[in-house]
């Protein structure tokens, strides 16, 4: 037992505890948000609980394995992983292979499990960029060899995601890639130029189809309270009803077929209704601590690859959590982006815990205090 504790002390236990706590809390909230709906749809109120619980157990096993694997292995697998993800993203669009839900084709149907390649692509892109930025440190300020190649890779990924369509996932990938490039020293003029070139295309995309409906609902949800604005209004009602202390775990009413996607994208609304502002504040604090510690690992990592790998994962967690919370509170237009560790979904949870395992391996041997870095291996 003492030997086991000694080995665990080599890793960043704060990150490990945050990941475990968020995941376990997510399992509880998935059950609370879905049991009535699951009983009506599947005649089994524990349907989503059993699946999310199984995903959590598998995810914890993956995390414990990956944290003991030298993170330099992912440098060797970065390019193959990215190519595999591109193939899988293409397979999603093939009828009969890709699974549809809500008008989007984002999953590959497997026996007992739907694989979402876009979740894998996020981590694969981070691995690839960390590997490439480590390899081309002296060329990062070059337009032709240090910026455009990354934009080409990013463009392929974004095209596949937009075709699904998954604009939220595409924007997340772009934000992570740009942040990593900026941290590596890419000229700001290149990034601004790319943004200006992409802005008209984004504006055209947002002005058509269901994206336009979401923008309209964001600007004035009360103009169509029973249609386009229904979801965000129900989310506000859930958060407002919860008040400071909440209605009590399991006592929420909006999940009773009022709030769409209560156990997935809008699970934070259920948290707000049942556990109140304090419950939501605790979740925000845990994510803040998780991202903060991940950033410190990035600063303290012993090599460039480790620094960029940890940075990319930290940014990914931060963006996904921030965007999901922004959507739930109406600060951002509605988009299908899960709350890491908490929303129902196997692909998201498994990849998130895989990423935590990588962070823990990078942290192995680093001495990071709650307020600063004491020592670097």
Coordinates of C-alpha atoms in Angstrom, one line a residue:
X1 CA 0.0 0.0 0.0
X2 CA 2.8 2.4 0.9
X3 CA 4.6 1.6 -2.4
X4 CA 1.4 2.3 -4.3
X5 CA 1.0 5.7 -2.6
X6 CA 4.6 6.5 -3.2
X7 CA 4.1 5.8 -6.9
X8 CA 1.0 7.9 -7.1
X9 CA 2.8 10.8 -5.5
X10 CA 5.0 11.0 -8.6
X11 CA 2.0 12.3 -10.6
X12 CA -0.1 15.5 -10.2
X13 CA -2.8 14.2 -7.8
X14 CA -4.9 17.4 -8.1
X15 CA -5.5 16.7 -11.8
X16 CA -6.2 13.1 -11.1
X17 CA -8.7 13.9 -8.4
X18 CA -10.4 16.6 -10.5
X19 CA -10.8 14.1 -13.4
X20 CA -12.1 11.3 -11.1
X21 CA -14.5 13.7 -9.2
X22 CA -15.9 15.3 -12.4
X23 CA -16.4 11.9 -14.0
X24 CA -18.2 10.4 -10.9
X25 CA -20.3 13.5 -10.5
X26 CA -21.2 13.2 -14.2
X27 CA -22.4 9.6 -13.8
X28 CA -24.7 10.7 -11.0
X29 CA -26.0 13.6 -12.9
X30 CA -26.6 11.6 -16.1
X31 CA -28.8 9.3 -14.1
X32 CA -30.6 12.2 -12.5
X33 CA -31.2 13.9 -15.8
X34 CA -32.1 10.7 -17.8
X35 CA -33.9 8.2 -15.6
X36 CA -37.5 9.3 -16.4
X37 CA -36.8 9.6 -20.1
X38 CA -34.9 6.3 -20.2
X39 CA -37.8 4.5 -18.5
X40 CA -40.2 5.9 -21.1
X41 CA -38.0 5.2 -24.1
X42 CA -36.3 2.0 -23.1
X43 CA -38.4 0.7 -20.2
X44 CA -35.2 0.9 -18.1
X45 CA -34.6 3.9 -15.9
X46 CA -31.0 2.8 -15.4
X47 CA -30.2 2.6 -19.2
X48 CA -28.0 5.6 -19.4
X49 CA -26.6 5.2 -15.9
X50 CA -25.3 1.7 -16.7
X51 CA -23.7 2.8 -20.0
X52 CA -22.1 5.9 -18.5
X53 CA -20.9 3.9 -15.5
X54 CA -19.3 1.4 -17.8
X55 CA -17.7 4.2 -19.9
X56 CA -16.3 5.6 -16.7
X57 CA -14.8 2.3 -15.5
X58 CA -13.2 1.7 -18.9
X59 CA -12.0 5.4 -19.0
X60 CA -10.4 5.1 -15.6
X61 CA -8.6 1.9 -16.7
X62 CA -7.4 3.8 -19.8
X63 CA -6.2 6.7 -17.7
X64 CA -4.3 4.4 -15.3
X65 CA -2.6 2.7 -18.2
X66 CA -1.8 5.8 -20.2
X67 CA -0.4 7.6 -17.2
X68 CA 2.3 4.9 -17.0
X69 CA 3.2 5.1 -20.7
X70 CA 6.0 7.4 -21.6
X71 CA 4.4 10.4 -23.4
X72 CA 7.2 10.4 -26.0
X73 CA 5.4 7.4 -27.6
X74 CA 2.7 9.7 -28.8
X75 CA 5.3 11.6 -30.8
X76 CA 5.9 8.4 -32.9
X77 CA 2.2 7.7 -33.3
X78 CA 1.1 11.3 -34.0
X79 CA 1.0 11.1 -37.8
X80 CA -0.6 7.7 -38.0
X81 CA -3.2 8.7 -35.4
X82 CA -4.1 11.8 -37.5
X83 CA -4.4 9.8 -40.7
X84 CA -6.6 7.2 -39.0
X85 CA -8.9 10.0 -37.7
X86 CA -9.2 11.5 -41.2
X87 CA -10.3 8.1 -42.6
X88 CA -12.8 7.7 -39.7
X89 CA -14.2 11.2 -40.3
X90 CA -14.7 10.2 -43.9
X91 CA -16.4 7.0 -43.0
X92 CA -18.9 8.9 -40.9
X93 CA -20.3 10.4 -44.1
X94 CA -20.9 7.0 -45.8
X95 CA -24.6 5.9 -45.6
X96 CA -24.9 2.7 -43.6
X97 CA -21.7 3.2 -41.7
X98 CA -22.3 6.7 -40.3
X99 CA -25.1 7.0 -37.6
X100 CA -27.5 10.0 -37.8
X101 CA -29.0 11.9 -34.9
X102 CA -30.7 15.3 -34.9
X103 CA -29.8 15.7 -38.6
X104 CA -26.1 15.2 -38.1
X105 CA -23.9 12.2 -39.1
X106 CA -21.2 12.2 -36.4
X107 CA -21.0 8.6 -35.3
X108 CA -19.8 5.2 -36.7
X109 CA -22.2 2.5 -35.6
X110 CA -20.5 -0.3 -33.7
X111 CA -22.1 -3.2 -31.8
X112 CA -23.3 -1.7 -28.5
X113 CA -21.4 1.6 -29.1
X114 CA -21.4 4.6 -31.3
X115 CA -17.8 5.9 -32.0
X116 CA -17.5 9.7 -32.5
X117 CA -14.3 10.3 -34.6
X118 CA -14.4 14.0 -34.0
X119 CA -13.5 13.5 -30.3
X120 CA -10.5 11.4 -31.4
X121 CA -9.5 14.0 -34.0
X122 CA -9.2 16.7 -31.3
X123 CA -6.5 14.7 -29.4
X124 CA -4.9 13.5 -32.6
X125 CA -4.5 17.1 -33.9
X126 CA -2.9 18.1 -30.6
X127 CA -0.5 15.2 -30.8
X128 CA 0.4 16.0 -34.4
X129 CA 0.9 19.7 -33.7
X130 CA 3.0 19.0 -30.6
X131 CA 5.2 16.6 -32.6
X132 CA 5.5 19.0 -35.6
X133 CA 6.1 22.2 -33.5
X134 CA 8.8 20.3 -31.6
X135 CA 10.4 19.3 -34.9
X136 CA 10.2 22.6 -36.6
X137 CA 10.9 25.1 -33.8
X138 CA 13.2 27.1 -36.0
X139 CA 10.7 27.4 -38.9
X140 CA 7.6 28.4 -36.9
X141 CA 7.8 32.0 -37.9
X142 CA 7.9 31.1 -41.6
X143 CA 4.7 31.4 -43.6
X144 CA 5.4 28.7 -46.1
X145 CA 6.9 26.0 -43.9
X146 CA 5.7 27.1 -40.4
X147 CA 2.1 28.2 -40.9
X148 CA 0.5 27.1 -44.1
X149 CA 1.2 23.4 -43.6
X150 CA -0.8 23.4 -40.4
X151 CA -3.6 25.3 -42.0
X152 CA -3.8 22.7 -44.7
X153 CA -4.1 19.9 -42.1
X154 CA -6.6 21.9 -40.2
X155 CA -8.6 22.6 -43.4
X156 CA -9.0 18.9 -44.1
X157 CA -10.3 18.2 -40.6
X158 CA -12.7 21.2 -40.7
X159 CA -14.1 20.2 -44.0
X160 CA -15.0 16.7 -42.8
X161 CA -16.6 18.2 -39.6
X162 CA -18.6 20.8 -41.5
X163 CA -20.0 18.1 -43.8
X164 CA -21.3 16.2 -40.8
X165 CA -22.3 19.0 -39.9
X166 CA -20.4 19.8 -36.6
X167 CA -19.5 23.5 -36.7
X168 CA -18.9 23.5 -33.0
X169 CA -16.3 20.8 -33.3
X170 CA -14.7 22.6 -36.3
X171 CA -14.4 25.9 -34.4
X172 CA -13.0 24.0 -31.4
X173 CA -10.3 22.4 -33.5
X174 CA -9.4 25.8 -35.1
X175 CA -9.2 27.5 -31.7
X176 CA -6.9 24.8 -30.2
X177 CA -4.6 24.8 -33.3
X178 CA -4.4 28.6 -33.4
X179 CA -3.6 28.8 -29.7
X180 CA -0.8 26.3 -30.0
X181 CA 0.6 28.1 -33.0
X182 CA 0.5 31.4 -31.2
X183 CA 2.2 29.9 -28.1
X184 CA 4.9 28.5 -30.5
X185 CA 5.7 32.0 -31.8
X186 CA 3.8 32.1 -35.1
X187 CA 3.4 35.7 -36.3
X188 CA 0.2 37.3 -35.2
X189 CA -0.2 38.8 -38.6
X190 CA -0.6 35.2 -40.1
X191 CA -3.3 34.3 -37.6
X192 CA -5.2 37.6 -38.1
X193 CA -5.0 37.1 -41.9
X194 CA -6.3 33.6 -41.6
X195 CA -9.2 34.8 -39.4
X196 CA -10.1 37.6 -41.9
X197 CA -10.1 35.1 -44.8
X198 CA -12.2 32.6 -42.9
X199 CA -14.7 35.2 -41.5
X200 CA -16.7 35.6 -44.8
X201 CA -17.1 31.8 -45.1
X202 CA -18.2 31.6 -41.5
X203 CA -20.6 34.4 -42.0
X204 CA -22.2 32.6 -45.0
X205 CA -22.4 29.4 -43.1
X206 CA -24.1 31.0 -40.1
X207 CA -26.6 32.8 -42.3
X208 CA -28.1 29.6 -43.8
X209 CA -30.0 26.6 -42.7
X210 CA -30.3 25.5 -39.1
X211 CA -27.3 27.7 -38.1
X212 CA -29.3 30.8 -38.9
X213 CA -32.1 29.5 -36.7
X214 CA -29.7 29.1 -33.8
X215 CA -28.3 32.6 -34.3
X216 CA -31.9 34.0 -34.4
X217 CA -32.7 32.1 -31.2
X218 CA -29.5 33.4 -29.6
X219 CA -30.4 37.0 -30.4
X220 CA -34.1 36.8 -29.4
X221 CA -35.3 33.4 -28.1
X222 CA -38.6 34.9 -27.1
X223 CA -39.5 35.6 -30.7
X224 CA -40.1 31.8 -31.1
X225 CA -40.5 30.4 -27.6
X226 CA -42.0 27.2 -28.7
X227 CA -39.6 26.6 -31.6
X228 CA -36.1 27.9 -32.1
X229 CA -35.9 29.5 -28.7
X230 CA -37.4 26.6 -26.7
X231 CA -34.2 25.0 -25.6
X232 CA -32.4 28.0 -24.2
X233 CA -35.6 29.3 -22.5
X234 CA -36.0 25.9 -20.8
X235 CA -32.3 26.1 -19.8
X236 CA -32.9 29.5 -18.3
X237 CA -36.0 28.3 -16.4
X238 CA -33.9 25.4 -15.0
X239 CA -31.1 27.7 -13.8
X240 CA -33.5 30.3 -12.5
X241 CA -35.6 27.8 -10.6
X242 CA -32.5 26.3 -8.9
X243 CA -31.6 29.6 -7.2
X244 CA -28.6 29.5 -4.9
X245 CA -29.0 26.1 -3.3
X246 CA -31.1 24.2 -5.9
X247 CA -34.2 22.1 -5.6
X248 CA -32.4 19.0 -4.4
X249 CA -30.7 16.1 -6.3
X250 CA -33.2 14.3 -8.4
X251 CA -35.9 17.0 -7.8
X252 CA -35.5 18.9 -11.1
X253 CA -38.6 19.4 -13.3
X254 CA -37.1 20.7 -16.6
X255 CA -35.6 17.2 -17.3
X256 CA -39.2 15.9 -17.5
X257 CA -39.4 16.2 -21.3
X258 CA -39.1 20.0 -21.2
X259 CA -35.4 20.5 -21.6
X260 CA -34.0 18.8 -24.8
X261 CA -30.7 17.0 -24.4
X262 CA -30.9 17.2 -20.6
X263 CA -28.4 14.4 -20.1
X264 CA -25.9 15.5 -22.9
X265 CA -25.2 19.1 -24.0
X266 CA -27.5 20.8 -21.4
X267 CA -26.7 18.7 -18.4
X268 CA -25.3 21.8 -16.6
X269 CA -28.9 23.2 -16.6
X270 CA -30.0 20.1 -14.6
X271 CA -27.0 20.7 -12.2
X272 CA -28.1 24.3 -11.8
X273 CA -31.8 23.4 -11.1
X274 CA -31.0 20.6 -8.7
X275 CA -27.9 21.9 -7.0
X276 CA -28.3 25.6 -7.6
X277 CA -25.7 28.3 -8.2
X278 CA -23.4 26.7 -5.6
X279 CA -23.3 23.4 -7.5
X280 CA -22.5 25.1 -10.8
X281 CA -19.9 27.3 -9.0
X282 CA -18.2 24.1 -7.7
X283 CA -18.1 22.6 -11.2
X284 CA -16.7 25.8 -12.7
X285 CA -14.0 25.8 -9.9
X286 CA -13.0 22.2 -10.6
X287 CA -12.6 22.9 -14.3
X288 CA -10.6 26.0 -13.5
X289 CA -8.3 24.0 -11.3
X290 CA -8.0 21.3 -13.9
X291 CA -7.0 23.7 -16.6
X292 CA -4.7 25.7 -14.3
X293 CA -2.8 22.7 -13.3
X294 CA -2.6 21.5 -16.9
X295 CA -1.1 24.8 -17.9
X296 CA 1.5 24.6 -15.1
X297 CA 2.5 21.1 -16.3
X298 CA 2.9 22.7 -19.8
X299 CA 5.2 25.3 -18.3
X300 CA 7.2 22.8 -16.3
X301 CA 7.4 20.0 -18.9
X302 CA 11.0 18.9 -19.5
X303 CA 10.9 19.2 -23.3
X304 CA 9.2 21.1 -26.1
X305 CA 7.0 18.1 -27.2
X306 CA 5.7 17.7 -23.6
X307 CA 5.0 21.4 -23.3
X308 CA 2.9 21.7 -26.4
X309 CA 1.1 18.4 -25.7
X310 CA 0.1 19.6 -22.2
X311 CA -0.8 23.0 -23.6
X312 CA -3.0 21.6 -26.3
X313 CA -4.9 19.4 -23.8
X314 CA -5.3 22.2 -21.3
X315 CA -6.7 24.5 -24.0
X316 CA -9.1 21.8 -25.3
X317 CA -10.5 21.2 -21.8
X318 CA -10.8 25.0 -21.2
X319 CA -12.5 25.7 -24.5
X320 CA -15.0 22.8 -24.4
X321 CA -16.0 23.6 -20.8
X322 CA -16.3 27.4 -21.4
X323 CA -18.3 27.0 -24.6
X324 CA -20.7 24.5 -23.1
X325 CA -21.3 26.7 -20.1
X326 CA -21.7 29.7 -22.4
X327 CA -24.4 27.9 -24.5
X328 CA -26.3 26.7 -21.4
X329 CA -26.4 30.2 -19.9
X330 CA -27.3 31.8 -23.3
X331 CA -24.0 33.7 -23.6
X332 CA -23.2 31.8 -26.8
X333 CA -25.4 30.4 -29.6
X334 CA -26.5 26.8 -29.2
X335 CA -24.1 24.2 -30.6
X336 CA -23.6 20.5 -29.9
X337 CA -20.6 20.5 -27.6
X338 CA -20.5 18.2 -24.6
X339 CA -19.3 19.3 -21.1
X340 CA -16.1 17.2 -20.6
X341 CA -16.4 14.3 -18.1
X342 CA -20.0 15.2 -17.2
X343 CA -22.2 15.0 -20.3
X344 CA -23.4 11.5 -21.4
X345 CA -21.3 10.0 -24.2
X346 CA -18.7 7.3 -24.4
X347 CA -16.4 8.8 -27.0
X348 CA -16.1 12.2 -25.2
X349 CA -15.5 10.6 -21.8
X350 CA -12.9 8.0 -23.0
X351 CA -10.9 10.6 -24.9
X352 CA -11.0 13.0 -22.0
X353 CA -9.7 10.5 -19.6
X354 CA -7.1 9.3 -22.1
X355 CA -5.9 13.0 -22.3
X356 CA -5.8 13.2 -18.5
X357 CA -3.5 10.1 -18.5
X358 CA -1.1 11.8 -20.9
X359 CA -1.1 14.9 -18.6
X360 CA -0.4 12.7 -15.6
X361 CA 2.6 11.0 -17.4
X362 CA 4.0 14.4 -18.3
X363 CA 3.6 15.5 -14.7
X364 CA 5.5 12.5 -13.4
X365 CA 8.4 13.7 -11.4
X366 CA 7.5 17.4 -11.6
X367 CA 7.1 19.1 -8.2
X368 CA 4.3 21.6 -8.6
X369 CA 2.9 23.4 -5.6
X370 CA -0.6 24.9 -5.4
X371 CA 0.8 28.3 -6.0
X372 CA 3.9 27.7 -8.2
X373 CA 6.5 25.3 -9.6
X374 CA 9.0 24.2 -6.9
X375 CA 11.2 22.0 -9.0
X376 CA 11.4 20.5 -12.5
X377 CA 12.8 17.1 -13.2

